[in-house]
Short mmCIF file of C-alpha atoms and ligand atoms in Angstrom, two decimals:
data_model
loop_
_atom_site.label_atom_id
_atom_site.label_comp_id
_atom_site.label_asym_id
_atom_site.label_seq_id
_atom_site.Cartn_x
_atom_site.Cartn_y
_atom_site.Cartn_z
CA MET U 1 288.30 52.83 -116.89
CA SER U 2 286.73 55.92 -115.40
CA LYS U 3 288.91 57.22 -112.63
CA LYS U 4 288.11 60.44 -110.81
CA LYS U 5 290.15 63.15 -112.52
CA GLU U 6 292.76 64.81 -110.40
CA LYS U 7 292.46 68.56 -110.09
CA ILE U 8 295.32 70.89 -110.85
CA LEU U 9 295.27 74.66 -110.34
CA ILE U 10 297.60 76.85 -112.40
CA VAL U 11 298.50 80.19 -110.84
CA ASP U 12 300.33 82.59 -113.11
CA ASP U 13 299.95 86.23 -114.07
CA GLU U 14 300.86 85.50 -117.65
CA GLU U 15 297.93 84.45 -119.80
CA TYR U 16 300.01 82.57 -122.39
CA ILE U 17 301.58 80.33 -119.74
CA ILE U 18 298.15 79.45 -118.37
CA GLU U 19 296.92 78.62 -121.84
CA GLY U 20 299.94 76.51 -122.71
CA LEU U 21 299.90 74.53 -119.50
CA THR U 22 296.14 74.01 -119.62
CA THR U 23 296.39 72.44 -123.07
CA ILE U 24 299.19 70.11 -122.04
CA LEU U 25 297.50 69.02 -118.81
CA GLU U 26 294.03 68.56 -120.26
CA ASN U 27 295.58 66.33 -122.89
CA GLU U 28 296.83 64.19 -120.04
CA ASN U 29 293.29 63.99 -118.72
CA TYR U 30 293.70 66.19 -115.66
CA GLN U 31 291.00 68.60 -114.60
CA VAL U 32 292.50 72.09 -114.85
CA ASP U 33 291.58 75.42 -113.35
CA ALA U 34 293.50 78.69 -113.34
CA ALA U 35 294.02 81.82 -111.27
CA THR U 36 295.99 84.93 -112.19
CA ASP U 37 297.27 85.75 -108.72
CA GLY U 38 297.78 84.20 -105.30
CA ALA U 39 294.76 85.81 -103.68
CA GLN U 40 292.42 84.45 -106.33
CA ALA U 41 294.08 81.06 -105.97
CA ILE U 42 293.40 80.97 -102.22
CA LYS U 43 289.71 81.57 -102.87
CA LYS U 44 289.54 78.64 -105.26
CA LEU U 45 291.53 76.42 -102.94
CA GLU U 46 289.22 77.15 -100.04
CA LYS U 47 286.16 76.27 -102.09
CA ASP U 48 287.40 73.23 -103.88
CA GLN U 49 289.50 70.24 -103.02
CA ILE U 50 292.51 70.65 -105.32
CA ASP U 51 295.26 68.07 -105.51
CA LEU U 52 298.10 70.07 -107.01
CA VAL U 53 298.98 73.73 -107.55
CA LEU U 54 301.43 74.93 -110.20
CA ALA U 55 302.34 78.43 -109.08
CA ASP U 56 304.58 81.08 -110.51
CA LEU U 57 307.15 82.18 -107.99
CA VAL U 58 306.98 85.86 -108.89
CA MET U 59 303.47 87.27 -109.04
CA PRO U 60 301.70 90.46 -108.01
CA LYS U 61 299.67 90.48 -104.76
CA LEU U 62 300.67 87.14 -103.29
CA ASP U 63 303.78 85.43 -104.63
CA GLY U 64 304.37 81.68 -104.75
CA LEU U 65 306.08 81.46 -101.38
CA GLN U 66 303.47 83.59 -99.64
CA LEU U 67 300.80 81.45 -101.24
CA LEU U 68 302.40 78.38 -99.67
CA HIS U 69 302.45 80.01 -96.24
CA GLU U 70 298.80 80.98 -96.59
CA LEU U 71 297.89 77.40 -97.44
CA GLN U 72 299.78 76.09 -94.46
CA SER U 73 298.26 78.56 -92.04
CA ARG U 74 294.76 77.77 -93.31
CA ASP U 75 295.35 74.06 -93.07
CA ILE U 76 294.62 73.56 -96.76
CA PHE U 77 296.30 70.41 -97.95
CA THR U 78 297.46 70.41 -101.53
CA GLU U 79 300.75 69.71 -103.28
CA VAL U 80 302.61 72.75 -104.67
CA ILE U 81 305.08 72.95 -107.56
CA ILE U 82 306.73 76.33 -108.13
CA ILE U 83 307.57 77.72 -111.57
CA THR U 84 310.59 79.96 -111.56
CA GLY U 85 312.67 82.00 -113.97
CA GLN U 86 316.43 81.42 -114.22
CA GLY U 87 317.11 84.40 -111.97
CA THR U 88 315.19 83.15 -108.95
CA ILE U 89 316.41 79.59 -108.49
CA ASP U 90 317.70 80.49 -105.02
CA SER U 91 314.20 81.39 -103.94
CA ALA U 92 312.85 78.19 -105.45
CA VAL U 93 315.24 76.20 -103.33
CA LYS U 94 314.04 78.14 -100.30
CA ALA U 95 310.49 77.31 -101.27
CA MET U 96 311.33 73.62 -101.33
CA LYS U 97 312.64 73.87 -97.81
CA ALA U 98 309.34 75.50 -96.83
CA GLY U 99 307.35 72.54 -98.13
CA VAL U 100 306.96 72.92 -101.87
CA TYR U 101 307.13 69.55 -103.64
CA ASP U 102 309.45 70.61 -106.48
CA TYR U 103 310.19 73.43 -108.89
CA LEU U 104 310.27 73.88 -112.66
CA THR U 105 312.38 76.44 -114.49
CA LYS U 106 311.15 78.53 -117.37
CA PRO U 107 310.92 77.81 -120.19
CA ILE U 108 308.99 74.78 -119.01
CA GLU U 109 310.02 71.48 -120.57
CA THR U 110 306.92 69.40 -121.19
CA GLU U 111 308.73 66.15 -120.56
CA ARG U 112 309.92 67.19 -117.11
CA LEU U 113 306.51 68.65 -116.28
CA LEU U 114 304.78 65.40 -117.12
CA SER U 115 307.23 63.34 -115.17
CA ILE U 116 307.01 65.27 -111.90
CA ILE U 117 303.24 65.78 -111.83
CA PRO U 118 302.32 62.10 -111.27
CA LYS U 119 304.96 61.89 -108.54
CA ALA U 120 303.61 64.97 -106.80
CA LEU U 121 300.07 63.60 -107.00
CA GLU U 122 301.18 60.26 -105.63
CA HIS U 123 302.82 62.06 -102.72
CA HIS U 124 299.63 64.00 -102.15
CA ARG U 125 297.53 60.82 -102.03
CA LEU U 126 299.87 59.35 -99.44
CA VAL U 127 299.79 62.40 -97.20
CA MET U 128 296.02 62.59 -97.46
CA SER U 129 295.45 58.98 -96.54
CA ASN U 130 297.78 59.39 -93.58
CA ARG U 131 295.86 62.40 -92.44
CA LYS U 132 292.58 60.53 -92.76
CA LEU U 133 293.94 57.64 -90.75
CA LYS U 134 295.11 59.97 -88.00
CA GLN U 135 291.73 61.63 -88.01
CA ILE U 136 289.96 58.31 -87.61
CA VAL U 137 292.21 57.23 -84.78
CA ARG U 138 291.75 60.58 -83.12
CA ASN U 139 288.01 60.29 -83.40
CA LEU U 140 288.12 56.98 -81.69
CA THR U 141 290.12 58.17 -78.73
CA ARG U 142 288.25 61.32 -77.84
CA TYR U 143 285.06 63.23 -78.27
CA GLU U 144 285.13 66.93 -77.52
CA GLU U 145 286.82 67.01 -74.08
CA ILE U 146 286.01 63.39 -73.32
CA ILE U 147 288.92 60.99 -73.55
CA GLY U 148 288.53 57.25 -73.92
CA GLN U 149 288.84 54.58 -76.58
CA SER U 150 287.20 51.62 -74.85
CA SER U 151 284.21 50.08 -76.57
CA GLN U 152 282.03 51.44 -73.76
CA MET U 153 283.18 55.01 -74.38
CA ARG U 154 282.82 54.67 -78.13
CA GLU U 155 279.26 53.60 -77.56
CA ILE U 156 278.80 56.76 -75.45
CA TYR U 157 280.16 58.90 -78.31
CA ARG U 158 277.72 57.23 -80.65
CA MET U 159 274.85 58.04 -78.30
CA ILE U 160 275.92 61.66 -77.92
CA ASP U 161 275.97 61.98 -81.70
CA ALA U 162 272.52 60.47 -81.90
CA VAL U 163 270.87 62.62 -79.24
CA ALA U 164 272.66 65.92 -79.80
CA ASP U 165 270.51 67.10 -82.62
CA SER U 166 267.20 66.01 -81.17
CA THR U 167 265.40 68.10 -78.60
CA ALA U 168 265.02 65.11 -76.31
CA ASN U 169 265.77 65.59 -72.64
CA VAL U 170 268.64 63.39 -71.59
CA ILE U 171 269.53 61.95 -68.24
CA ILE U 172 273.11 60.96 -67.57
CA THR U 173 273.80 58.45 -64.85
CA GLY U 174 277.04 57.13 -63.47
CA GLU U 175 279.20 57.16 -60.38
CA SER U 176 280.84 60.33 -59.20
CA GLY U 177 283.77 61.41 -61.38
CA THR U 178 282.80 59.38 -64.45
CA GLY U 179 282.43 62.50 -66.59
CA LYS U 180 278.70 63.24 -66.50
CA GLU U 181 279.21 66.95 -66.79
CA LEU U 182 281.66 66.53 -69.65
CA VAL U 183 279.08 64.47 -71.52
CA ALA U 184 276.39 67.08 -70.85
CA ARG U 185 278.62 69.78 -72.27
CA ALA U 186 279.51 67.64 -75.28
CA ILE U 187 275.82 67.13 -76.07
CA HIS U 188 275.24 70.85 -75.83
CA ASN U 189 278.23 71.68 -78.01
CA LYS U 190 277.18 69.21 -80.69
CA SER U 191 273.58 70.38 -80.71
CA GLY U 192 271.85 73.15 -82.59
CA ARG U 193 271.84 75.05 -79.30
CA ALA U 194 275.62 75.27 -79.17
CA SER U 195 275.59 79.03 -79.69
CA GLY U 196 273.11 79.41 -76.84
CA PRO U 197 273.98 79.26 -73.14
CA PHE U 198 274.91 76.17 -71.16
CA ILE U 199 273.80 76.70 -67.57
CA ALA U 200 274.74 74.17 -64.92
CA ILE U 201 273.27 73.98 -61.45
CA ASN U 202 274.12 71.52 -58.74
CA CYS U 203 270.83 70.63 -57.10
CA ALA U 204 272.53 69.05 -54.09
CA ALA U 205 274.49 72.16 -53.22
CA PHE U 206 271.54 74.25 -51.98
CA PRO U 207 268.77 73.91 -49.43
CA LYS U 208 265.28 73.81 -50.96
CA GLU U 209 264.36 77.53 -50.85
CA ILE U 210 267.68 78.69 -52.19
CA LEU U 211 267.60 76.09 -54.95
CA GLU U 212 264.17 77.27 -56.10
CA ASN U 213 265.39 80.83 -56.03
CA GLU U 214 268.35 79.79 -58.19
CA LEU U 215 266.14 77.88 -60.61
CA PHE U 216 263.25 80.29 -61.01
CA GLY U 217 264.66 83.64 -59.87
CA HIS U 218 262.62 86.21 -57.99
CA GLU U 219 261.09 89.66 -58.24
CA SER U 220 262.36 92.36 -55.94
CA GLY U 221 260.60 92.23 -52.61
CA ALA U 222 259.61 88.58 -53.08
CA PHE U 223 261.01 87.86 -49.62
CA THR U 224 263.01 89.69 -46.99
CA GLY U 225 266.39 90.38 -48.44
CA ALA U 226 265.24 90.18 -52.07
CA LEU U 227 266.29 93.72 -52.86
CA LYS U 228 266.84 93.34 -56.54
CA GLU U 229 265.11 91.10 -59.05
CA LYS U 230 267.05 88.03 -60.14
CA ALA U 231 266.74 85.83 -63.19
CA GLY U 232 266.88 82.11 -62.47
CA CYS U 233 268.61 79.32 -64.35
CA PHE U 234 265.57 78.56 -66.49
CA GLU U 235 265.61 82.10 -67.85
CA LEU U 236 269.37 82.19 -68.21
CA ALA U 237 269.29 78.95 -70.19
CA HIS U 238 266.71 80.24 -72.70
CA LYS U 239 267.54 78.88 -76.19
CA GLY U 240 270.27 76.81 -74.64
CA THR U 241 270.73 73.90 -72.29
CA LEU U 242 270.05 73.66 -68.56
CA PHE U 243 272.13 71.05 -66.79
CA LEU U 244 270.49 69.86 -63.57
CA ASP U 245 273.28 68.12 -61.73
CA GLU U 246 272.58 65.67 -58.89
CA LEU U 247 268.93 65.66 -59.73
CA GLY U 248 268.19 62.95 -57.19
CA GLU U 249 269.00 65.29 -54.32
CA MET U 250 266.14 67.67 -55.01
CA SER U 251 263.09 67.91 -52.75
CA LEU U 252 259.83 66.48 -54.07
CA GLU U 253 258.22 69.94 -54.06
CA THR U 254 260.96 71.38 -56.24
CA GLN U 255 260.61 68.38 -58.55
CA THR U 256 256.90 69.16 -58.92
CA LYS U 257 257.69 72.75 -59.86
CA ILE U 258 260.21 71.66 -62.46
CA LEU U 259 257.75 69.21 -63.91
CA ARG U 260 255.27 72.04 -64.32
CA VAL U 261 257.79 74.18 -66.21
CA LEU U 262 258.57 71.27 -68.49
CA GLU U 263 254.92 70.70 -69.26
CA GLU U 264 253.89 74.31 -69.75
CA ARG U 265 257.19 75.78 -70.94
CA ARG U 266 256.29 78.77 -68.81
CA PHE U 267 256.76 79.75 -65.20
CA ARG U 268 256.76 82.66 -62.78
CA ARG U 269 259.63 84.04 -60.77
CA LEU U 270 259.20 83.79 -57.00
CA GLY U 271 256.89 86.60 -56.00
CA GLY U 272 256.19 87.33 -59.67
CA LYS U 273 252.89 87.60 -61.54
CA LYS U 274 254.20 87.66 -65.10
CA GLU U 275 254.46 84.33 -66.87
CA ILE U 276 257.79 83.85 -68.56
CA SER U 277 258.07 81.51 -71.55
CA VAL U 278 261.27 79.60 -72.00
CA ASP U 279 262.75 77.29 -74.57
CA VAL U 280 265.19 75.13 -72.70
CA ARG U 281 266.62 71.69 -73.23
CA ILE U 282 267.24 69.86 -70.01
CA ILE U 283 270.09 67.49 -69.42
CA SER U 284 270.15 66.06 -65.95
CA ALA U 285 272.58 63.88 -64.10
CA THR U 286 272.52 61.71 -61.06
CA ASN U 287 274.99 59.34 -59.49
CA ARG U 288 272.23 57.29 -57.88
CA LYS U 289 270.56 54.29 -59.37
CA ILE U 290 267.41 55.76 -60.87
CA ARG U 291 265.18 52.74 -60.44
CA GLN U 292 266.05 52.68 -56.80
CA ALA U 293 265.40 56.42 -56.39
CA ILE U 294 261.96 55.98 -57.94
CA GLU U 295 261.14 53.01 -55.76
CA GLU U 296 262.29 54.89 -52.69
CA LYS U 297 260.12 57.78 -53.85
CA THR U 298 262.93 60.30 -53.75
CA LEU U 299 262.53 60.89 -57.50
CA ARG U 300 259.06 61.53 -58.95
CA GLU U 301 258.35 58.96 -61.59
CA ASP U 302 256.49 61.39 -63.84
CA LEU U 303 259.41 63.82 -63.71
CA TYR U 304 261.74 60.99 -64.54
CA TYR U 305 259.76 60.12 -67.65
CA ARG U 306 259.77 63.76 -68.72
CA LEU U 307 263.49 64.16 -68.24
CA CYS U 308 264.59 60.81 -69.38
CA VAL U 309 263.66 60.39 -72.98
CA ILE U 310 267.12 58.98 -73.28
CA GLU U 311 269.43 57.69 -70.59
CA ILE U 312 273.18 57.65 -71.03
CA GLU U 313 274.86 55.48 -68.46
CA LEU U 314 278.55 56.15 -67.89
CA PRO U 315 280.58 53.11 -66.88
CA PRO U 316 282.83 53.36 -63.82
CA LEU U 317 286.53 53.59 -64.64
CA HIS U 318 287.34 50.15 -63.23
CA GLU U 319 285.06 48.64 -65.87
CA ARG U 320 287.11 50.22 -68.64
CA LEU U 321 290.65 50.08 -67.38
CA GLY U 322 291.76 50.06 -71.01
CA ASP U 323 291.21 53.81 -70.98
CA VAL U 324 293.55 54.37 -68.04
CA PRO U 325 296.86 54.69 -69.97
CA LEU U 326 295.33 57.08 -72.49
CA LEU U 327 293.76 59.22 -69.78
CA SER U 328 296.94 59.19 -67.66
CA LEU U 329 299.14 60.34 -70.51
CA GLU U 330 296.73 63.07 -71.52
CA PHE U 331 296.50 64.33 -67.93
CA LEU U 332 300.28 64.13 -67.66
CA LYS U 333 300.58 66.33 -70.71
CA ASN U 334 298.07 68.86 -69.38
CA PHE U 335 299.57 69.09 -65.91
CA ASN U 336 303.07 69.32 -67.36
CA GLU U 337 301.95 72.41 -69.23
CA LYS U 338 300.08 73.83 -66.27
CA ASN U 339 303.00 73.37 -63.88
CA ASN U 340 305.81 74.11 -66.30
CA LYS U 341 307.24 70.62 -65.94
CA LYS U 342 308.77 68.33 -68.52
CA ILE U 343 307.96 64.87 -67.20
CA LYS U 344 308.30 62.48 -70.09
CA GLY U 345 306.33 59.47 -68.95
CA ILE U 346 304.91 57.16 -66.35
CA SER U 347 307.03 54.27 -65.08
CA PRO U 348 305.76 50.76 -65.89
CA LYS U 349 305.37 49.99 -62.18
CA CYS U 350 303.21 53.06 -61.75
CA MET U 351 301.14 52.11 -64.75
CA ASP U 352 300.69 48.60 -63.31
CA ILE U 353 299.24 50.12 -60.17
CA PHE U 354 296.96 52.36 -62.21
CA ASN U 355 295.80 49.38 -64.19
CA SER U 356 294.83 47.35 -61.15
CA TYR U 357 293.50 49.97 -58.75
CA THR U 358 289.72 50.15 -58.34
CA TRP U 359 289.38 53.92 -58.81
CA PRO U 360 286.38 54.54 -56.55
CA GLY U 361 286.60 58.23 -57.50
CA ASN U 362 286.77 57.30 -61.19
CA VAL U 363 288.37 59.67 -63.73
CA ARG U 364 288.35 62.57 -61.29
CA GLU U 365 290.49 60.53 -58.89
CA LEU U 366 292.92 59.54 -61.64
CA LYS U 367 293.20 63.16 -62.68
CA ASN U 368 293.93 64.26 -59.11
CA VAL U 369 296.49 61.51 -58.65
CA ILE U 370 298.37 62.60 -61.76
CA GLU U 371 298.24 66.26 -60.82
CA ARG U 372 299.66 65.49 -57.39
CA ALA U 373 302.35 63.26 -58.87
CA VAL U 374 303.38 65.86 -61.44
CA ILE U 375 303.78 68.46 -58.71
CA LEU U 376 305.74 66.13 -56.41
CA SER U 377 307.93 64.48 -59.02
CA ARG U 378 311.58 65.44 -59.17
CA GLY U 379 312.60 63.14 -62.02
CA ASP U 380 311.55 62.91 -65.62
CA THR U 381 309.23 59.93 -65.08
CA LEU U 382 306.38 59.50 -62.62
CA GLU U 383 307.35 56.86 -60.05
CA ILE U 384 305.52 54.96 -57.32
CA GLU U 385 306.97 57.40 -54.76
CA ASP U 386 304.94 60.14 -56.39
CA LEU U 387 301.64 58.34 -55.79
CA PRO U 388 299.45 58.75 -52.72
CA PRO U 389 299.85 55.79 -50.31
CA ARG U 390 296.16 54.82 -50.51
CA ILE U 391 296.70 53.82 -54.13
CA VAL U 392 299.95 51.98 -53.59
CA ASN U 393 298.82 50.06 -50.51
CA THR U 394 295.44 48.96 -51.66
CA ASP U 395 295.00 47.00 -48.46
CA LYS U 396 294.19 50.15 -46.60
CA LYS U 397 291.14 49.66 -44.45
CA THR U 398 293.22 50.68 -41.46
CA GLY U 399 293.01 54.42 -41.04
CA TYR U 400 292.45 55.84 -37.53
CA VAL U 401 291.21 59.18 -36.34
CA ASN U 402 292.26 60.43 -32.90
CA PHE U 403 290.15 62.75 -30.84
CA GLN U 404 291.37 64.94 -28.02
CA LEU U 405 289.44 64.14 -24.84
CA GLY U 406 287.47 67.23 -23.99
CA SER U 407 286.39 67.91 -27.62
CA THR U 408 282.75 68.47 -28.44
CA ILE U 409 280.80 66.01 -30.53
CA GLU U 410 280.65 68.64 -33.21
CA VAL U 411 284.41 68.88 -33.48
CA CYS U 412 284.74 65.10 -33.56
CA GLU U 413 282.07 64.80 -36.21
CA ARG U 414 283.71 67.47 -38.28
CA ASP U 415 287.13 65.84 -38.11
CA PHE U 416 285.67 62.47 -38.81
CA ILE U 417 283.86 63.69 -41.88
CA LEU U 418 286.89 65.55 -43.17
CA ARG U 419 289.12 62.52 -42.66
CA THR U 420 286.62 60.30 -44.45
CA LEU U 421 286.60 62.75 -47.34
CA GLU U 422 290.36 62.60 -47.41
CA TYR U 423 290.17 58.83 -47.44
CA THR U 424 287.78 58.87 -50.42
CA ASN U 425 289.89 61.47 -52.16
CA ASN U 426 287.13 64.03 -51.82
CA ASN U 427 284.55 61.76 -53.38
CA LYS U 428 281.47 62.96 -51.51
CA THR U 429 279.15 60.24 -52.74
CA HIS U 430 281.56 57.59 -51.59
CA ALA U 431 282.15 59.36 -48.27
CA ALA U 432 278.42 59.71 -47.61
CA LYS U 433 278.04 56.00 -48.29
CA ILE U 434 280.78 55.10 -45.84
CA LEU U 435 279.39 57.45 -43.21
CA GLY U 436 275.89 56.10 -43.72
CA ILE U 437 274.34 59.50 -44.38
CA SER U 438 272.76 60.97 -47.50
CA LEU U 439 274.80 63.13 -49.84
CA LYS U 440 272.51 66.00 -48.94
CA THR U 441 273.18 65.60 -45.23
CA LEU U 442 276.88 65.57 -46.00
CA HIS U 443 276.56 68.79 -47.99
CA ASN U 444 274.54 70.37 -45.19
CA LYS U 445 277.14 69.43 -42.64
CA LEU U 446 279.95 70.77 -44.79
CA ASN U 447 278.02 74.01 -45.23
CA GLN U 448 277.51 74.11 -41.50
CA TYR U 449 281.26 73.76 -40.95
CA GLN U 450 281.76 76.20 -43.79
CA VAL U 451 284.23 74.04 -45.62
CA LYS U 452 284.34 73.66 -49.34
N1 ATP V 501 286.46 60.65 -70.07
C1 ATP V 501 287.08 61.70 -69.52
N2 ATP V 501 288.09 62.31 -70.18
C2 ATP V 501 288.74 63.38 -69.65
N3 ATP V 501 288.46 63.91 -68.46
C3 ATP V 501 287.48 63.35 -67.75
C4 ATP V 501 286.74 62.23 -68.24
N4 ATP V 501 285.81 61.89 -67.32
C5 ATP V 501 285.95 62.76 -66.31
N5 ATP V 501 286.95 63.64 -66.56
C6 ATP V 501 287.42 64.71 -65.65
O1 ATP V 501 287.17 64.27 -64.34
C7 ATP V 501 286.57 65.30 -63.57
C8 ATP V 501 285.18 64.89 -63.15
O2 ATP V 501 284.31 64.86 -64.28
P1 ATP V 501 282.79 65.31 -64.17
O3 ATP V 501 282.68 66.53 -63.30
O4 ATP V 501 282.22 65.40 -65.53
O5 ATP V 501 282.22 64.05 -63.39
P2 ATP V 501 280.79 63.79 -62.81
O6 ATP V 501 280.37 62.46 -63.30
O7 ATP V 501 279.91 64.95 -63.13
O8 ATP V 501 281.08 63.71 -61.25
P3 ATP V 501 280.11 64.09 -60.00
O9 ATP V 501 279.01 63.08 -59.98
O10 ATP V 501 281.02 63.99 -58.83
O11 ATP V 501 279.63 65.47 -60.25
C9 ATP V 501 286.59 66.54 -64.42
O12 ATP V 501 287.75 67.24 -64.13
C10 ATP V 501 286.64 65.99 -65.82
O13 ATP V 501 287.29 66.90 -66.67
MG1 MG V 502 279.14 66.42 -61.88
#
């Protein structure tokens, strides 16, 4: 039977001990290596996967106990047995408390040596398989900053893995708050461009001219007020990733300009003559249905084909309610830390509400709800009282807004918009839908009222 030999590293400053132990252990069919001090041992342990270390307690440079601490701080997992002289048994006992498997006293008795080694190795196998299991479970529940273990999210992780290392442009679609930006960042971080910049720009946040200025930059004197030259996002994202958020809100002219950059990989700053070459991967996102945007001619079809070699569609939270407990507990942990609180859990009644609510604002809404609850909570569990009423009373189509007679239309409009935003928990897409205006109009109006 050919079984993979287990590897043992002997660390001792005395040559004759190394030789003696090597002979004994090789006879038992272990694979043996040796180091004459702790520092040398660390090097070997970092390079190789070693199952067991037999280390002298007293050595120059790095002694046995220090060696153990080094291993622990470097997250190197191996079993350690300490060899100690009669005079240092106290220290050996200390070492066992620090995590050493066992100790042997000099002179080493072969019989005892050969009886504890298999036990130590068995222990090592157990710990390793536990660690692997934990790793697998962890991998299934999150990916970079993205949390979720539903089959839909695991499929998303698989897609991120698949696209990260290609140069393909990716488009991410999904309702507001489903994590499009998180996915964009995860793709960047997993890609060969990870050490390059990740530049994000929200295309809906600017009027056309300002957006183009942000994207392409300008030379000084390009227009009144352009005192200094400015590099745009395309330049800033060179050798990295440019994230075009809310792509669908961009004017057709700007779309044409972007298409040209994508085709030629070169462009000019506003008011500039020099052509600038860039190497940029584009990830874009939109919370609109793409097909519809193309049919309505708000998104150029040719641009879409350029940008969308691959589409990743994020499911709304209510289609993967299985992720809600995991997300809630993770957010609870984070907001506990942030607010210096020690809330231990979420009451079952609360969780029931979470599990049946529709979450129009998706994960962002859940996150906000937990943050609010953590701040308000006075107990050690989140209770229904800590939740906003709109979540608890789901039958809530009955909000009213009062206007003071004598107000201008502008004031009424402003209040109405702000109240609608409150009602949608700051979900602008949802609010725009309710108000029957485009997201862009909503942004313009908010800019006009100078509210964030
Ligand atoms: N799967 C997730 N795990 C952890 N946090 C998430 C997840 N999805 C979203 N979030 C959090 O929710 C918030 C909204 O996420 P993000 O900005 O990525 O959404 P979005 O889809 O880009 O929304 P919008 O269309 O409104 O821009 C962020 O705070 C993000 O950290
Ligand atoms: Mg976003």
